[in-house]
Amino acid sequence: MNPYIVILLAVFAVLAALYGARLYFRHIVEQQISRFQNDLTHRHCEEVENMYRQTRGWRHDFKNHLQTMLAYLEMGQIEQLERYMHELLDDYNHVDITLKTGNTMLDAILNSKLSMLKAREIRVDATASVPDILSVSDVDLCVMIGNLLDNAMEACLKLPPQDRFVRLYIAKAKDNLYLYVMNSADGSYRKAFGGYLSTKTTHNHGYGLQRIDKVIRKYKGYCNRQDEGNVFATEILLPL
């Protein structure tokens, strides 16, 4: 056979193999993205359902509280009514974790995530406020905070309920937006190339960290992740 034909056939074979490999890897990536999007949709539906369930519970309890207070009032038991109202207020302050930052999208994602944390018996200490004008888009901010709280929740769920906690703090710090998330953890961490890696064993491992880091790079921000045994903390500064 003509050597040029052999070379040509070999080149075609290599190109075909490369094209096939490209299609295969593209298929794999599309599958992973599809699974990730499906997981996000499922998680969002679960969060919405949880908030609806809590709202129905609050409406039912509110009716019972009104009936009880009305009964005290009709019987002239003012001291008992006052005591009951104080207990109700204390209980409300203990349960309520609604945050109002002034940013509608941020409020939606924060309260959705905090509702899920509470439903999973995770203690929450959250404070958040943001300036009226942000250099960070609402979408990017929600992506970052949503993934931060998802990661914190997943770490907490490896522990018994009594050891679970998440602390969230968001505020303006000079010319930066400061975000701080601390959560309990089981002490198992994976590190490489000077940073932390996901400990997930599922097909969507690492996407949350990647999305957080992508937003930080986009706005030329700063991120510091630290662990101290059974506590993990993330600090982020985004220029305003």
Short mmCIF file of C-alpha atoms in Angstrom, two decimals, residues 11-209:
data_model
loop_
_atom_site.label_atom_id
_atom_site.label_comp_id
_atom_site.label_asym_id
_atom_site.label_seq_id
_atom_site.Cartn_x
_atom_site.Cartn_y
_atom_site.Cartn_z
CA VAL A 11 -4.21 10.67 10.60
CA PHE A 12 -7.92 10.08 9.95
CA ALA A 13 -7.95 7.37 12.63
CA VAL A 14 -6.35 9.70 15.18
CA LEU A 15 -8.75 12.51 14.31
CA ALA A 16 -11.71 10.15 14.59
CA ALA A 17 -10.48 8.93 17.96
CA LEU A 18 -10.02 12.50 19.21
CA TYR A 19 -13.46 13.48 17.96
CA GLY A 20 -14.99 10.43 19.61
CA ALA A 21 -13.20 11.23 22.87
CA ARG A 22 -14.39 14.83 22.67
CA LEU A 23 -18.00 13.67 22.21
CA TYR A 24 -17.64 11.23 25.09
CA PHE A 25 -16.25 13.80 27.51
CA ARG A 26 -18.85 16.33 26.40
CA HIS A 27 -21.54 13.74 27.13
CA ILE A 28 -20.07 13.07 30.57
CA VAL A 29 -19.91 16.81 31.40
CA GLU A 30 -23.49 17.34 30.19
CA GLN A 31 -24.64 14.45 32.36
CA GLN A 32 -22.89 15.90 35.41
CA ILE A 33 -24.36 19.36 34.78
CA SER A 34 -27.82 17.83 34.32
CA ARG A 35 -27.52 15.89 37.58
CA PHE A 36 -26.30 19.01 39.38
CA GLN A 37 -29.22 21.07 38.05
CA ASN A 38 -31.66 18.33 39.02
CA ASP A 39 -30.22 18.25 42.53
CA LEU A 40 -30.55 22.04 42.79
CA THR A 41 -34.17 21.88 41.61
CA HIS A 42 -34.97 19.09 44.06
CA ARG A 43 -33.31 21.00 46.91
CA HIS A 44 -35.18 24.19 46.04
CA CYS A 45 -38.51 22.34 45.96
CA GLU A 46 -37.70 20.80 49.32
CA GLU A 47 -36.91 24.22 50.76
CA VAL A 48 -40.13 25.73 49.45
CA GLU A 49 -42.17 22.80 50.76
CA ASN A 50 -40.51 23.16 54.16
CA MET A 51 -41.39 26.87 54.30
CA TYR A 52 -45.01 26.14 53.31
CA ARG A 53 -45.19 23.47 56.01
CA GLN A 54 -43.89 25.89 58.64
CA THR A 55 -46.31 28.59 57.49
CA ARG A 56 -49.25 26.19 57.85
CA GLY A 57 -48.03 25.31 61.35
CA TRP A 58 -47.68 28.94 62.33
CA ARG A 59 -51.21 29.72 61.12
CA HIS A 60 -52.63 26.83 63.13
CA ASP A 61 -50.69 27.81 66.27
CA PHE A 62 -51.64 31.47 65.88
CA LYS A 63 -55.33 30.58 65.98
CA ASN A 64 -54.85 28.52 69.14
CA HIS A 65 -52.89 31.32 70.81
CA LEU A 66 -55.62 33.85 70.01
CA GLN A 67 -58.29 31.55 71.47
CA THR A 68 -56.25 31.04 74.65
CA MET A 69 -55.61 34.77 75.12
CA LEU A 70 -59.28 35.56 74.46
CA ALA A 71 -60.30 33.01 77.12
CA TYR A 72 -57.97 34.61 79.68
CA LEU A 73 -59.40 38.03 78.80
CA GLU A 74 -63.03 36.90 79.08
CA MET A 75 -62.34 35.35 82.51
CA GLY A 76 -60.61 38.54 83.64
CA GLN A 77 -57.34 36.68 84.31
CA ILE A 78 -55.13 39.57 83.27
CA GLU A 79 -51.99 38.35 85.08
CA GLN A 80 -52.24 34.93 83.44
CA LEU A 81 -52.79 36.63 80.07
CA GLU A 82 -49.74 38.82 80.55
CA ARG A 83 -47.63 35.81 81.58
CA TYR A 84 -48.86 33.84 78.57
CA MET A 85 -48.04 36.69 76.20
CA HIS A 86 -44.52 37.00 77.62
CA GLU A 87 -43.97 33.26 77.18
CA LEU A 88 -45.31 33.48 73.64
CA LEU A 89 -42.96 36.35 72.84
CA ASP A 90 -39.97 34.48 74.27
CA ASP A 91 -40.89 31.42 72.23
CA TYR A 92 -41.26 33.52 69.08
CA ASN A 93 -37.86 35.15 69.60
CA HIS A 94 -36.31 31.74 70.08
CA VAL A 95 -37.88 30.19 66.99
CA ASP A 96 -37.92 33.10 64.54
CA ILE A 97 -34.82 33.30 62.35
CA THR A 98 -36.22 35.57 59.66
CA LEU A 99 -33.59 37.93 58.27
CA LYS A 100 -34.35 41.20 56.53
CA THR A 101 -31.33 42.66 54.76
CA GLY A 102 -33.23 44.97 52.42
CA ASN A 103 -32.16 42.91 49.42
CA THR A 104 -35.17 40.90 48.24
CA MET A 105 -33.29 38.09 46.50
CA LEU A 106 -30.81 37.74 49.34
CA ASP A 107 -33.62 37.64 51.91
CA ALA A 108 -35.32 34.88 49.92
CA ILE A 109 -32.25 32.64 49.71
CA LEU A 110 -31.17 33.31 53.30
CA ASN A 111 -34.53 32.56 54.87
CA SER A 112 -35.00 29.52 52.66
CA LYS A 113 -31.63 28.07 53.70
CA LEU A 114 -32.04 29.00 57.37
CA SER A 115 -35.44 27.32 57.36
CA MET A 116 -33.81 24.12 56.08
CA LEU A 117 -31.08 24.31 58.74
CA LYS A 118 -33.68 24.61 61.46
CA ALA A 119 -35.70 21.70 60.02
CA ARG A 120 -32.58 19.53 60.31
CA GLU A 121 -32.08 20.36 63.99
CA ILE A 122 -29.14 22.69 63.35
CA ARG A 123 -28.76 25.62 65.75
CA VAL A 124 -28.50 28.91 63.89
CA ASP A 125 -27.03 32.26 64.89
CA ALA A 126 -27.45 34.64 61.95
CA THR A 127 -26.96 38.37 61.43
CA ALA A 128 -27.03 39.96 58.00
CA SER A 129 -27.17 43.44 56.50
CA VAL A 130 -26.00 44.70 53.12
CA PRO A 131 -25.61 48.17 51.61
CA ASP A 132 -28.25 49.49 49.24
CA ILE A 133 -25.75 49.57 46.38
CA LEU A 134 -23.64 46.47 45.69
CA SER A 135 -21.00 45.81 43.05
CA VAL A 136 -21.90 42.12 43.29
CA SER A 137 -24.95 41.04 41.30
CA ASP A 138 -27.87 39.59 43.24
CA VAL A 139 -27.51 36.30 41.36
CA ASP A 140 -23.80 35.93 42.16
CA LEU A 141 -24.36 36.85 45.79
CA CYS A 142 -27.16 34.30 46.15
CA VAL A 143 -25.12 31.61 44.41
CA MET A 144 -22.24 32.15 46.81
CA ILE A 145 -24.26 32.36 50.01
CA GLY A 146 -26.52 29.49 48.99
CA ASN A 147 -23.54 27.21 48.41
CA LEU A 148 -21.83 28.35 51.62
CA LEU A 149 -24.89 27.40 53.65
CA ASP A 150 -25.41 24.16 51.72
CA ASN A 151 -21.84 23.12 52.51
CA ALA A 152 -22.28 24.09 56.15
CA MET A 153 -25.49 22.07 56.41
CA GLU A 154 -23.93 19.00 54.82
CA ALA A 155 -21.01 19.17 57.27
CA CYS A 156 -23.40 19.50 60.23
CA LEU A 157 -25.47 16.50 59.16
CA LYS A 158 -22.48 14.23 59.75
CA LEU A 159 -22.84 15.01 63.47
CA PRO A 160 -25.50 14.21 66.09
CA PRO A 161 -28.15 16.95 66.49
CA GLN A 162 -26.76 18.26 69.76
CA ASP A 163 -23.44 19.12 68.09
CA ARG A 164 -24.82 20.89 65.02
CA PHE A 165 -24.54 24.65 64.64
CA VAL A 166 -24.10 27.31 61.96
CA ARG A 167 -23.12 30.94 62.51
CA LEU A 168 -23.64 33.45 59.72
CA TYR A 169 -22.53 37.10 59.66
CA ILE A 170 -22.86 39.44 56.68
CA ALA A 171 -22.09 43.15 56.89
CA LYS A 172 -20.25 46.04 55.28
CA ALA A 173 -16.62 46.32 56.40
CA LYS A 174 -15.11 49.60 55.18
CA ASP A 175 -15.19 49.31 51.38
CA ASN A 176 -15.93 45.59 51.35
CA LEU A 177 -18.83 43.23 51.82
CA TYR A 178 -17.80 40.82 54.58
CA LEU A 179 -19.25 37.31 54.78
CA TYR A 180 -18.49 34.86 57.55
CA VAL A 181 -19.83 31.34 57.96
CA MET A 182 -18.79 29.01 60.77
CA ASN A 183 -20.17 25.52 61.23
CA SER A 184 -19.57 22.38 63.22
CA ALA A 185 -17.83 19.54 61.40
CA ASP A 186 -16.61 16.01 62.00
CA GLY A 187 -12.94 16.95 61.61
CA SER A 188 -12.40 15.14 58.30
CA TYR A 189 -10.95 17.50 55.70
CA ARG A 190 -9.26 17.03 52.34
CA LYS A 191 -6.57 19.46 51.23
CA ALA A 192 -4.48 19.84 48.10
CA PHE A 193 -2.57 22.64 46.38
CA GLY A 194 -2.92 24.85 49.45
CA GLY A 195 -6.71 24.67 49.58
CA TYR A 196 -9.66 22.56 50.68
CA LEU A 197 -11.33 19.91 48.55
CA SER A 198 -14.85 18.58 48.75
CA THR A 199 -15.33 15.50 50.94
CA LYS A 200 -18.41 14.40 49.01
CA THR A 201 -18.45 11.00 47.36
CA THR A 202 -21.42 11.77 45.09
CA HIS A 203 -21.31 12.69 41.40
CA ASN A 204 -21.73 16.42 42.23
CA HIS A 205 -18.72 16.66 44.47
CA GLY A 206 -16.89 19.99 44.47
CA TYR A 207 -19.38 22.05 42.44
CA GLY A 208 -20.34 24.18 45.45
CA LEU A 209 -16.73 25.18 46.21
#
